[in-house]
Amino acid sequence: MGAVTLTAVLAQAAATVMAVLVAPLLLGWVNQCRAWLQNRSGPGILRPYRQIRKLFHKDAVIASNASPLFRLVPYVEFASMALAAAIIPTLWTGLPFAIAADTIALVGLFAMARLFLALAAMDIGTAFGSIGARREMLIGFLAEPALLMVFFTTSLIARSTSLPTIADGFAHQPFALFPSLAFASVAFVMVLLAENTRIPVDNPATHLELTMIHEATVLEYSARHLALIDWSAALKLFNYVCIGLALFLPWGLAESPANPAGLLLAAPALVLKLAVAGAGLALIETLNAKMRLFRAPEFLATAFLLAMLGLLVRLLLGS
Amino acid sequence: MASLPLELINTCAALLLLLSFAMLSQRRVLTQVDLYAAQGLVLSVSIFITAWSTHQLHLYFSCGLTLLLKVLVLPLILRRLIHRLDANWETETLLNMPSVLLIGLLLVMFAFVLAQPISELATTLTHGTLGIALAVVMLAFLMMITRRKAVSQVVGFLAMENGLLFAAASTTYGMPMAVELGVGLDVLVGMIILGIFLFHIREQFESLDLSHLESLKED
């Protein structure tokens, strides 16, 4: 755990800003990989940035019956995702902000963002918005316990609920086989797919309103509001991938920014891990077909089951 | 810190539990048979590791017997049976899948709590895995209860025997050779008799749905 010094705080603030800026790149990479796997040339990695820039230059159109909440939500979304990025170790584990929130608070933060998005979707009163909000809450309500169980398993092994401490513990312990961690990692990938509107649960590229989950909640947004929401969705994906990397592949993480040699190792390691994770995500999305909505509870029940099995195996066998 | 063989056996035990759940949630009968074969393979690997790390000669025989019977012979018989019965459709369960899985989780917790005091009495290296063995048995029970079709129930019966063998291997380093051979032959003979039963059930009711057996008279 890093000491709260001015340099540490500044370094982490810089890292958080970097995370916010880099997040669309990961989304672009996933989309590009997906295009390649589908034999398309693809829109290029920088496509999400161009999209965001284009949206920021447009004039916002807001429904006449929108409440102030509707205008507020994009900023809440973006702020909560940026806040989450501040407590997830990406390059080093000595995060001074991390004392503010542990993994359980992180789950709460994601839940709050989802709640506000659902409220905004229902605010205008269109049918698609309400359907999207309901579906989003359904997925969230099923994914959240699974995510919590994953965190409980890792916390039991590392004896701490603070994400940097867990990552630090895993990165520096001697090699050991942990079947419980294997279960937890599979469960985490399933939650990641569901929470980030990826293919087996939701199709991020769909234009068919009836099958939308996340897209239906943001149908009414335009211009800068939509840009912020898209950006925070990209940031959410980045956050989830970084949580996964910190929990299950923490090797290469530096201990503090004061050590340049550690950072020199951590930065390429992070880029490599993100590239592999993004390609893997694209592969999963290409190999799977989108499920019917009513199969989603089964998918997430399986995720919960795996995470719970991990926890139980950890408690019984201590491994 | 645990030694490597123990870690490997624990991993095998966790895999067995996972495969039990996979069987419980699988709708297709043929895939269930594949999962059963995979469970047999993991079981024989775990017995082999136990044998290798404790230098128990008779466990090698047990491992070989498991490999032969549960990975090769029984799945082969089951597959032929399914083809001849033309029974590879999706089986429906009595409850919907998420609730079956949640009941399974509760059973696993129950088995773990139940096995805790017993496993403390055992002196073997692998006594901690008794809970998982008991859970595998209970999940197989649950599978037999929640399936309507006869073939799935047979697979559940066989999976239960896997759990019993694993329990024996983990608490007492396996049963005596004669007992193990006897159980193995029992399962084989039981399998053949159940196969004949299945043909009779189908001839009588023109279906393998066991709910037909509940009515005593035709009307």
Coordinates of C-alpha atoms in Angstrom, one line a residue:
Chain A
M1 CA 0.0 0.0 0.0
G2 CA 1.5 3.3 -1.1
A3 CA 2.0 6.2 1.3
V4 CA -0.1 9.3 0.6
T5 CA 2.6 11.7 -0.5
L6 CA 2.2 14.5 -3.0
T7 CA 4.2 12.8 -5.7
A8 CA 2.3 9.5 -5.3
V9 CA -1.0 11.4 -5.6
L10 CA 0.2 13.4 -8.6
A11 CA 1.5 10.2 -10.3
Q12 CA -1.8 8.4 -9.7
A13 CA -3.8 11.3 -11.0
A14 CA -1.7 11.3 -14.1
A15 CA -2.2 7.5 -14.5
T16 CA -6.0 7.9 -14.1
V17 CA -6.1 10.6 -16.8
M18 CA -4.0 8.3 -19.0
A19 CA -6.5 5.5 -18.4
V20 CA -9.4 7.7 -19.4
L21 CA -7.5 8.8 -22.6
V22 CA -6.4 5.3 -23.5
A23 CA -9.7 3.5 -22.9
P24 CA -11.3 4.2 -26.4
L25 CA -8.1 2.7 -27.9
L26 CA -8.9 -0.7 -26.3
L27 CA -12.4 -0.5 -27.6
G28 CA -11.1 0.3 -31.1
W29 CA -8.6 -2.6 -30.8
V30 CA -11.4 -5.0 -29.9
N31 CA -13.6 -3.8 -32.8
Q32 CA -10.6 -4.0 -35.2
C33 CA -9.8 -7.6 -34.1
R34 CA -13.4 -8.5 -34.5
A35 CA -13.5 -7.0 -38.0
W36 CA -10.3 -9.0 -38.9
L37 CA -11.8 -12.2 -37.6
Q38 CA -14.9 -11.6 -39.7
N39 CA -12.8 -11.0 -42.9
R40 CA -13.6 -7.3 -42.9
S41 CA -10.9 -4.6 -43.2
G42 CA -12.2 -2.9 -40.1
P43 CA -12.7 0.8 -39.2
G44 CA -9.2 1.2 -37.7
I45 CA -8.1 1.4 -34.0
L46 CA -8.7 5.1 -33.7
R47 CA -12.3 5.0 -34.8
P48 CA -13.8 5.5 -31.3
Y49 CA -11.8 8.8 -31.0
R50 CA -13.1 10.0 -34.3
Q51 CA -16.6 9.1 -33.2
I52 CA -16.2 11.0 -29.9
R53 CA -14.8 14.1 -31.7
K54 CA -17.6 14.1 -34.2
L55 CA -20.2 13.9 -31.5
F56 CA -18.6 16.7 -29.5
H57 CA -18.9 19.0 -32.5
K58 CA -22.6 18.4 -32.9
D59 CA -25.5 20.3 -31.3
A60 CA -27.3 18.3 -28.7
V61 CA -31.0 17.6 -29.2
I62 CA -32.9 16.9 -26.1
A63 CA -36.5 15.8 -25.8
S64 CA -38.9 18.5 -24.6
N65 CA -40.1 16.5 -21.6
A66 CA -36.6 15.6 -20.4
S67 CA -35.9 16.3 -16.7
P68 CA -32.6 17.7 -15.4
L69 CA -31.6 14.2 -14.5
F70 CA -31.4 13.3 -18.1
R71 CA -28.8 16.0 -18.7
L72 CA -26.9 15.0 -15.6
V73 CA -26.6 11.3 -16.2
P74 CA -23.8 11.4 -18.8
Y75 CA -21.6 13.3 -16.4
V76 CA -22.4 10.9 -13.6
E77 CA -21.6 7.9 -15.8
F78 CA -18.3 9.4 -16.9
A79 CA -17.3 10.5 -13.4
S80 CA -18.1 7.2 -11.8
M81 CA -16.1 5.3 -14.4
A82 CA -13.2 7.7 -14.1
L83 CA -13.4 7.2 -10.3
A84 CA -13.3 3.5 -10.7
A85 CA -10.2 3.8 -12.9
A86 CA -8.5 5.6 -10.1
I87 CA -8.7 2.6 -7.7
I88 CA -7.8 -0.1 -10.2
P89 CA -4.1 -0.8 -10.4
T90 CA -2.9 -0.6 -14.0
L91 CA 0.8 0.0 -13.9
W92 CA 1.7 0.0 -10.2
T93 CA 0.0 -1.2 -7.0
G94 CA 1.0 1.6 -4.6
L95 CA -2.2 3.6 -5.2
P96 CA -2.9 6.3 -2.6
F97 CA -6.5 6.7 -3.7
A98 CA -7.2 3.0 -3.1
I99 CA -7.7 3.5 0.6
A100 CA -10.9 5.3 -0.3
A101 CA -12.7 2.3 -1.8
D102 CA -12.2 -1.5 -1.9
T103 CA -13.6 -4.0 -4.3
I104 CA -17.0 -4.1 -2.7
A105 CA -17.3 -0.3 -3.1
L106 CA -16.2 -0.8 -6.7
V107 CA -19.1 -3.1 -7.3
G108 CA -21.3 -0.4 -5.7
L109 CA -19.8 2.2 -8.0
F110 CA -20.6 0.2 -11.1
A111 CA -24.1 -0.4 -9.7
M112 CA -24.7 3.3 -9.2
A113 CA -23.6 4.1 -12.8
R114 CA -26.1 1.4 -14.0
L115 CA -28.9 2.8 -11.9
F116 CA -28.5 6.3 -13.2
L117 CA -28.4 5.0 -16.8
A118 CA -31.6 3.1 -16.2
L119 CA -33.2 6.2 -14.7
A120 CA -32.2 8.3 -17.6
A121 CA -33.5 5.7 -20.1
M122 CA -36.9 5.8 -18.4
D123 CA -36.9 9.6 -18.0
I124 CA -38.1 10.4 -21.6
G125 CA -40.9 7.8 -21.4
T126 CA -40.3 6.0 -24.7
A127 CA -41.1 2.3 -24.9
F128 CA -37.6 1.3 -26.0
G129 CA -36.0 3.3 -23.2
S130 CA -38.0 1.5 -20.6
I131 CA -37.4 -1.9 -22.1
G132 CA -33.7 -1.2 -22.3
A133 CA -33.6 0.0 -18.7
R134 CA -35.4 -3.1 -17.5
R135 CA -33.1 -5.4 -19.4
E136 CA -30.1 -3.6 -18.2
M137 CA -31.2 -3.9 -14.6
L138 CA -32.0 -7.6 -15.1
I139 CA -28.5 -8.3 -16.4
G140 CA -27.0 -6.1 -13.7
F141 CA -29.0 -7.8 -10.9
L142 CA -27.8 -11.2 -12.0
A143 CA -24.2 -10.2 -12.8
E144 CA -23.5 -8.4 -9.5
P145 CA -23.6 -11.3 -7.1
A146 CA -21.3 -13.3 -9.4
L147 CA -18.9 -10.4 -9.5
L148 CA -19.0 -10.1 -5.7
M149 CA -18.3 -13.8 -5.3
V150 CA -15.3 -13.5 -7.6
F151 CA -14.0 -10.6 -5.4
F152 CA -14.7 -12.6 -2.2
T153 CA -12.7 -15.6 -3.5
T154 CA -9.7 -13.4 -4.4
S155 CA -10.1 -11.5 -1.1
L156 CA -10.1 -14.8 0.9
I157 CA -6.9 -15.8 -0.8
A158 CA -5.2 -12.5 -0.4
R159 CA -6.7 -11.7 3.0
S160 CA -7.7 -8.2 1.9
T161 CA -10.6 -6.6 -0.1
S162 CA -8.4 -3.8 -1.4
L163 CA -7.7 -4.4 -5.1
P164 CA -4.1 -3.1 -5.1
T165 CA -3.3 -5.3 -2.1
I166 CA -4.8 -8.4 -3.8
A167 CA -2.8 -7.7 -7.0
D168 CA 0.3 -7.1 -5.0
G169 CA -0.1 -10.4 -3.1
F170 CA -0.7 -12.4 -6.2
A171 CA 2.1 -10.9 -8.1
H172 CA 4.7 -11.6 -5.4
Q173 CA 3.8 -15.0 -4.1
P174 CA 5.5 -18.3 -5.1
F175 CA 3.8 -20.2 -7.9
A176 CA 0.9 -22.4 -6.6
L177 CA -2.1 -24.0 -8.3
F178 CA -5.3 -22.4 -7.3
P179 CA -8.4 -24.2 -8.8
S180 CA -10.5 -21.6 -7.0
L181 CA -8.9 -18.8 -8.9
A182 CA -9.4 -20.7 -12.2
F183 CA -13.1 -20.9 -11.4
A184 CA -13.2 -17.2 -10.4
S185 CA -11.4 -16.1 -13.6
V186 CA -13.9 -17.9 -15.9
A187 CA -16.8 -16.4 -13.9
F188 CA -15.2 -13.0 -14.2
V189 CA -14.9 -13.3 -17.9
M190 CA -18.6 -14.2 -18.1
V191 CA -19.5 -11.2 -16.0
L192 CA -17.3 -9.0 -18.1
L193 CA -19.1 -10.1 -21.2
A194 CA -22.5 -9.5 -19.7
E195 CA -21.6 -6.1 -18.1
N196 CA -20.0 -4.7 -21.1
T197 CA -22.8 -5.6 -23.5
R198 CA -20.6 -8.0 -25.4
I199 CA -21.9 -10.7 -27.7
P200 CA -23.3 -13.7 -26.0
V201 CA -25.6 -11.4 -23.9
D202 CA -25.9 -8.2 -26.0
N203 CA -24.6 -7.1 -29.4
P204 CA -22.9 -3.7 -29.1
A205 CA -23.2 -3.1 -32.9
T206 CA -26.9 -3.9 -33.3
H207 CA -29.3 -1.5 -35.0
L208 CA -32.4 -3.6 -34.2
E209 CA -34.2 -2.0 -31.3
L210 CA -36.0 -5.1 -30.2
T211 CA -32.8 -7.0 -29.3
M212 CA -31.0 -4.0 -27.7
I213 CA -30.0 -3.9 -24.1
H214 CA -27.5 -1.2 -23.5
E215 CA -28.1 0.6 -26.8
A216 CA -31.8 1.0 -26.1
T217 CA -31.0 2.9 -22.9
V218 CA -29.1 5.6 -24.8
L219 CA -31.3 5.9 -27.8
E220 CA -32.5 9.4 -26.8
Y221 CA -29.0 10.8 -26.3
S222 CA -27.1 12.8 -28.9
A223 CA -24.0 14.9 -29.4
R224 CA -21.9 15.6 -26.4
H225 CA -24.1 13.5 -24.0
L226 CA -23.8 10.5 -26.3
A227 CA -20.1 11.1 -26.6
L228 CA -19.7 11.0 -22.9
I229 CA -21.8 7.9 -22.6
D230 CA -19.8 6.1 -25.3
W231 CA -16.6 7.2 -23.7
S232 CA -17.7 5.9 -20.3
A233 CA -18.8 2.6 -21.9
A234 CA -15.3 2.3 -23.4
L235 CA -13.8 3.2 -20.0
K236 CA -16.0 0.6 -18.3
L237 CA -14.6 -2.1 -20.6
F238 CA -11.1 -0.8 -19.9
N239 CA -11.8 -0.9 -16.2
Y240 CA -13.1 -4.4 -16.3
V241 CA -10.2 -5.7 -18.3
C242 CA -7.8 -4.0 -15.9
I243 CA -9.6 -5.6 -12.9
G244 CA -9.3 -9.0 -14.6
L245 CA -5.6 -8.4 -15.3
A246 CA -4.9 -7.2 -11.7
L247 CA -6.7 -10.2 -10.2
F248 CA -5.6 -13.1 -12.5
L249 CA -2.5 -11.9 -14.4
P250 CA -0.8 -9.4 -12.1
W251 CA 2.7 -10.3 -13.2
G252 CA 4.8 -7.3 -14.2
L253 CA 3.0 -4.8 -12.0
A254 CA 5.4 -2.3 -10.4
E255 CA 5.1 -1.5 -6.7
S256 CA 5.3 2.3 -6.9
P257 CA 5.9 4.9 -9.6
A258 CA 9.1 5.9 -7.8
N259 CA 10.9 3.0 -9.3
P260 CA 11.5 3.7 -13.1
A261 CA 12.9 0.3 -13.8
G262 CA 9.6 -1.3 -12.6
L263 CA 7.6 1.1 -14.7
L264 CA 9.7 0.3 -17.7
L265 CA 8.7 -3.3 -17.3
A266 CA 5.1 -2.6 -16.3
A267 CA 4.1 -0.4 -19.3
P268 CA 5.0 -2.9 -22.1
A269 CA 3.5 -5.7 -20.0
L270 CA 0.3 -3.8 -19.7
V271 CA 0.1 -3.0 -23.4
L272 CA 0.8 -6.7 -24.2
K273 CA -1.8 -8.0 -21.8
L274 CA -4.4 -5.5 -23.0
A275 CA -3.7 -6.4 -26.6
V276 CA -4.0 -10.1 -25.8
A277 CA -7.1 -9.6 -23.7
G278 CA -8.7 -7.5 -26.4
A279 CA -8.0 -10.0 -29.1
G280 CA -9.3 -12.8 -26.8
L281 CA -12.5 -10.8 -26.3
A282 CA -12.9 -10.4 -30.0
L283 CA -12.4 -14.1 -30.5
I284 CA -15.1 -14.9 -27.9
E285 CA -17.4 -12.6 -29.6
T286 CA -16.8 -14.0 -33.0
L287 CA -17.2 -17.7 -31.9
N288 CA -20.4 -17.2 -30.0
A289 CA -23.8 -16.3 -31.2
K290 CA -26.0 -13.8 -29.3
M291 CA -28.3 -15.6 -26.9
R292 CA -31.9 -15.0 -26.6
L293 CA -32.6 -12.6 -23.7
F294 CA -34.2 -15.3 -21.7
R295 CA -31.1 -17.4 -21.8
A296 CA -29.1 -14.6 -20.2
P297 CA -30.2 -15.6 -16.7
E298 CA -28.9 -19.1 -17.3
F299 CA -25.6 -17.7 -18.5
L300 CA -25.2 -15.5 -15.5
A301 CA -26.4 -18.2 -13.1
T302 CA -23.5 -20.3 -14.5
A303 CA -21.2 -17.4 -13.8
F304 CA -22.5 -17.2 -10.2
L305 CA -22.2 -20.9 -9.8
L306 CA -18.6 -20.9 -11.0
A307 CA -17.7 -18.0 -8.7
M308 CA -19.5 -19.7 -5.8
L309 CA -17.7 -23.0 -6.5
G310 CA -14.4 -21.2 -6.4
L311 CA -15.3 -19.8 -3.0
L312 CA -16.4 -23.1 -1.7
V313 CA -13.4 -25.0 -3.0
R314 CA -11.2 -22.3 -1.4
L315 CA -13.0 -22.8 1.9
L316 CA -12.9 -26.6 1.8
L317 CA -9.4 -27.3 0.3
G318 CA -7.7 -24.0 1.1
S319 CA -6.5 -23.9 -2.5
Chain B
M1 CA 2.2 -24.6 2.0
A2 CA 0.7 -27.6 0.2
S3 CA 2.9 -30.0 -1.8
L4 CA 2.6 -30.3 -5.5
P5 CA 0.8 -33.7 -5.6
L6 CA -1.7 -32.4 -3.1
E7 CA -2.3 -29.3 -5.2
L8 CA -2.7 -31.5 -8.3
I9 CA -5.2 -33.7 -6.5
N10 CA -7.1 -30.7 -5.3
T11 CA -7.3 -29.4 -8.8
C12 CA -8.6 -32.7 -10.0
A13 CA -11.2 -32.7 -7.2
A14 CA -12.3 -29.2 -8.3
L15 CA -12.5 -30.3 -11.9
L16 CA -14.6 -33.3 -10.9
L17 CA -17.0 -31.0 -9.1
L18 CA -17.1 -28.7 -12.2
L19 CA -17.8 -31.7 -14.5
S20 CA -20.6 -32.8 -12.2
F21 CA -22.2 -29.4 -12.6
A22 CA -21.6 -29.5 -16.3
M23 CA -23.5 -32.8 -16.5
L24 CA -26.3 -31.4 -14.3
S25 CA -26.8 -28.5 -16.7
Q26 CA -26.3 -30.4 -19.9
R27 CA -29.4 -30.9 -22.0
R28 CA -28.0 -33.3 -24.7
V29 CA -27.6 -37.0 -23.6
L30 CA -24.6 -37.7 -25.8
T31 CA -22.7 -34.7 -24.4
Q32 CA -23.6 -36.0 -21.0
V33 CA -21.9 -39.3 -21.8
D34 CA -18.8 -37.3 -23.1
L35 CA -18.8 -35.4 -19.8
Y36 CA -19.1 -38.7 -17.9
A37 CA -16.0 -40.0 -19.8
A38 CA -14.2 -36.8 -19.0
Q39 CA -15.1 -37.3 -15.3
G40 CA -13.7 -40.8 -15.4
L41 CA -10.5 -39.5 -16.9
V42 CA -10.0 -36.9 -14.2
L43 CA -10.8 -39.5 -11.6
S44 CA -8.2 -41.9 -12.9
V45 CA -5.6 -39.1 -13.1
S46 CA -6.3 -38.1 -9.5
I47 CA -6.0 -41.8 -8.4
F48 CA -2.8 -42.1 -10.4
I49 CA -1.3 -39.0 -8.6
T50 CA -2.4 -40.5 -5.3
A51 CA -0.8 -43.8 -6.1
W52 CA 2.4 -42.1 -7.3
S53 CA 2.8 -39.9 -4.3
T54 CA 2.0 -42.5 -1.7
H55 CA 3.6 -45.6 -3.4
Q56 CA 0.4 -47.7 -3.1
L57 CA 0.7 -50.4 -5.7
H58 CA -3.0 -51.4 -5.7
L59 CA -4.0 -47.9 -6.6
Y60 CA -2.3 -48.3 -10.0
F61 CA -4.7 -51.2 -10.7
S62 CA -7.6 -49.1 -9.5
C63 CA -6.5 -46.3 -11.8
G64 CA -6.2 -48.7 -14.8
L65 CA -9.6 -50.2 -14.0
T66 CA -11.2 -46.8 -13.9
L67 CA -9.5 -45.8 -17.1
L68 CA -10.6 -49.0 -18.9
L69 CA -14.1 -49.1 -17.5
K70 CA -15.3 -45.5 -17.2
V71 CA -13.4 -43.8 -20.0
L72 CA -13.6 -46.5 -22.7
V73 CA -16.1 -49.3 -22.1
L74 CA -19.1 -47.7 -20.3
P75 CA -19.2 -44.6 -22.6
L76 CA -19.0 -46.9 -25.6
I77 CA -21.9 -49.0 -24.4
L78 CA -23.9 -45.9 -23.6
R79 CA -23.3 -44.3 -27.0
R80 CA -24.3 -47.5 -28.8
L81 CA -27.4 -47.7 -26.6
I82 CA -28.3 -44.1 -27.3
H83 CA -27.9 -44.7 -31.1
R84 CA -29.9 -47.9 -31.0
L85 CA -32.6 -46.3 -28.9
D86 CA -32.4 -43.1 -31.1
A87 CA -32.5 -41.2 -27.8
N88 CA -30.2 -38.2 -28.5
W89 CA -32.8 -35.5 -28.2
E90 CA -32.7 -32.7 -25.6
T91 CA -34.0 -33.9 -22.3
E92 CA -36.2 -31.6 -20.4
T93 CA -35.7 -31.2 -16.7
L94 CA -38.4 -31.0 -14.0
L95 CA -37.2 -27.6 -12.9
N96 CA -35.7 -24.8 -14.9
M97 CA -31.9 -24.8 -15.2
P98 CA -30.9 -21.9 -12.9
S99 CA -33.0 -23.4 -10.0
V100 CA -31.4 -26.8 -10.5
L101 CA -28.0 -25.2 -10.4
L102 CA -28.8 -23.3 -7.3
I103 CA -30.2 -26.4 -5.6
G104 CA -26.9 -28.1 -6.6
L105 CA -25.0 -25.3 -4.9
L106 CA -26.9 -25.8 -1.7
L107 CA -26.2 -29.6 -1.9
V108 CA -22.5 -28.9 -2.3
M109 CA -22.5 -26.7 0.8
F110 CA -24.4 -29.3 2.7
A111 CA -22.0 -32.0 1.5
F112 CA -19.0 -29.8 2.6
V113 CA -20.4 -29.2 6.0
L114 CA -21.3 -32.9 6.4
A115 CA -17.9 -34.1 5.4
Q116 CA -15.9 -31.7 7.6
P117 CA -16.0 -33.8 10.8
I118 CA -15.5 -37.1 9.0
S119 CA -12.6 -35.9 6.9
E120 CA -10.8 -34.8 10.1
L121 CA -10.8 -38.4 11.3
A122 CA -9.0 -39.6 8.1
T123 CA -5.3 -39.7 8.2
T124 CA -4.6 -39.6 4.5
L125 CA -2.9 -36.9 2.6
T126 CA -6.0 -36.1 0.6
H127 CA -8.7 -36.2 3.3
G128 CA -9.9 -32.7 2.5
T129 CA -11.4 -33.9 -0.8
L130 CA -14.0 -36.1 0.9
G131 CA -16.4 -33.1 0.8
I132 CA -16.1 -32.9 -2.9
A133 CA -16.6 -36.6 -3.3
L134 CA -19.8 -36.4 -1.3
A135 CA -20.9 -33.4 -3.3
V136 CA -20.3 -35.4 -6.6
V137 CA -22.5 -38.2 -5.2
M138 CA -25.3 -35.7 -4.2
L139 CA -25.2 -33.9 -7.6
A140 CA -25.5 -37.2 -9.3
F141 CA -28.6 -37.9 -7.1
L142 CA -30.0 -34.6 -8.1
M143 CA -29.4 -35.3 -11.7
M144 CA -31.3 -38.6 -11.4
I145 CA -34.2 -36.8 -9.6
T146 CA -34.5 -33.9 -12.0
R147 CA -34.4 -35.8 -15.3
R148 CA -37.4 -37.4 -16.9
K149 CA -35.6 -39.5 -19.5
A150 CA -34.3 -42.9 -18.5
V151 CA -30.9 -42.6 -20.3
S152 CA -30.0 -39.4 -18.3
Q153 CA -30.9 -41.2 -15.1
V154 CA -28.5 -44.1 -16.0
V155 CA -25.7 -41.5 -16.6
G156 CA -26.5 -40.0 -13.2
F157 CA -26.3 -43.5 -11.6
L158 CA -22.9 -44.0 -13.1
A159 CA -21.7 -40.6 -12.1
M160 CA -22.7 -41.4 -8.5
E161 CA -20.4 -44.4 -8.6
N162 CA -17.6 -42.1 -9.7
G163 CA -18.2 -40.0 -6.6
L164 CA -18.1 -43.1 -4.3
L165 CA -14.8 -44.3 -5.8
F166 CA -13.3 -40.8 -5.4
A167 CA -14.5 -40.8 -1.7
A168 CA -12.8 -44.2 -1.2
A169 CA -9.6 -43.1 -2.8
S170 CA -9.4 -39.8 -0.9
T171 CA -10.2 -41.1 2.6
T172 CA -8.6 -44.6 2.7
Y173 CA -6.4 -44.7 -0.4
G174 CA -8.9 -46.9 -2.1
M175 CA -10.9 -50.0 -1.2
P176 CA -9.3 -53.5 -1.2
M177 CA -8.7 -54.9 -4.7
A178 CA -11.4 -57.5 -4.5
V179 CA -14.0 -55.0 -3.5
E180 CA -13.0 -52.6 -6.2
L181 CA -13.1 -55.3 -8.9
G182 CA -16.5 -56.4 -7.5
V183 CA -17.9 -52.8 -7.7
G184 CA -16.5 -52.4 -11.2
L185 CA -18.1 -55.6 -12.4
D186 CA -21.4 -54.6 -10.6
V187 CA -21.5 -51.4 -12.5
L188 CA -20.8 -53.1 -15.8
V189 CA -23.5 -55.7 -15.2
G190 CA -25.9 -53.1 -13.9
M191 CA -25.3 -51.1 -17.0
I192 CA -26.1 -54.0 -19.3
I193 CA -29.3 -54.9 -17.3
L194 CA -30.4 -51.2 -17.4
G195 CA -29.8 -51.2 -21.1
I196 CA -32.2 -54.2 -21.5
F197 CA -34.6 -52.4 -19.2
L198 CA -34.5 -49.3 -21.4
F199 CA -35.5 -51.4 -24.4
H200 CA -38.4 -52.9 -22.5
I201 CA -39.6 -49.5 -21.3
R202 CA -39.5 -48.2 -24.8
E203 CA -41.3 -51.2 -26.2
Q204 CA -44.0 -50.9 -23.5
F205 CA -44.6 -47.2 -23.6
E206 CA -43.1 -46.1 -26.9
S207 CA -41.1 -43.5 -25.0
L208 CA -38.3 -43.3 -22.5
D209 CA -40.1 -40.8 -20.4
L210 CA -40.3 -42.4 -16.9
S211 CA -43.4 -40.4 -15.9
H212 CA -45.3 -43.0 -17.9
L213 CA -44.3 -45.6 -15.2
E214 CA -46.4 -43.8 -12.7
S215 CA -49.8 -44.9 -14.0
L216 CA -50.6 -48.5 -13.1
K217 CA -53.3 -49.1 -15.6
E218 CA -53.8 -48.1 -19.2
D219 CA -56.9 -46.2 -19.7

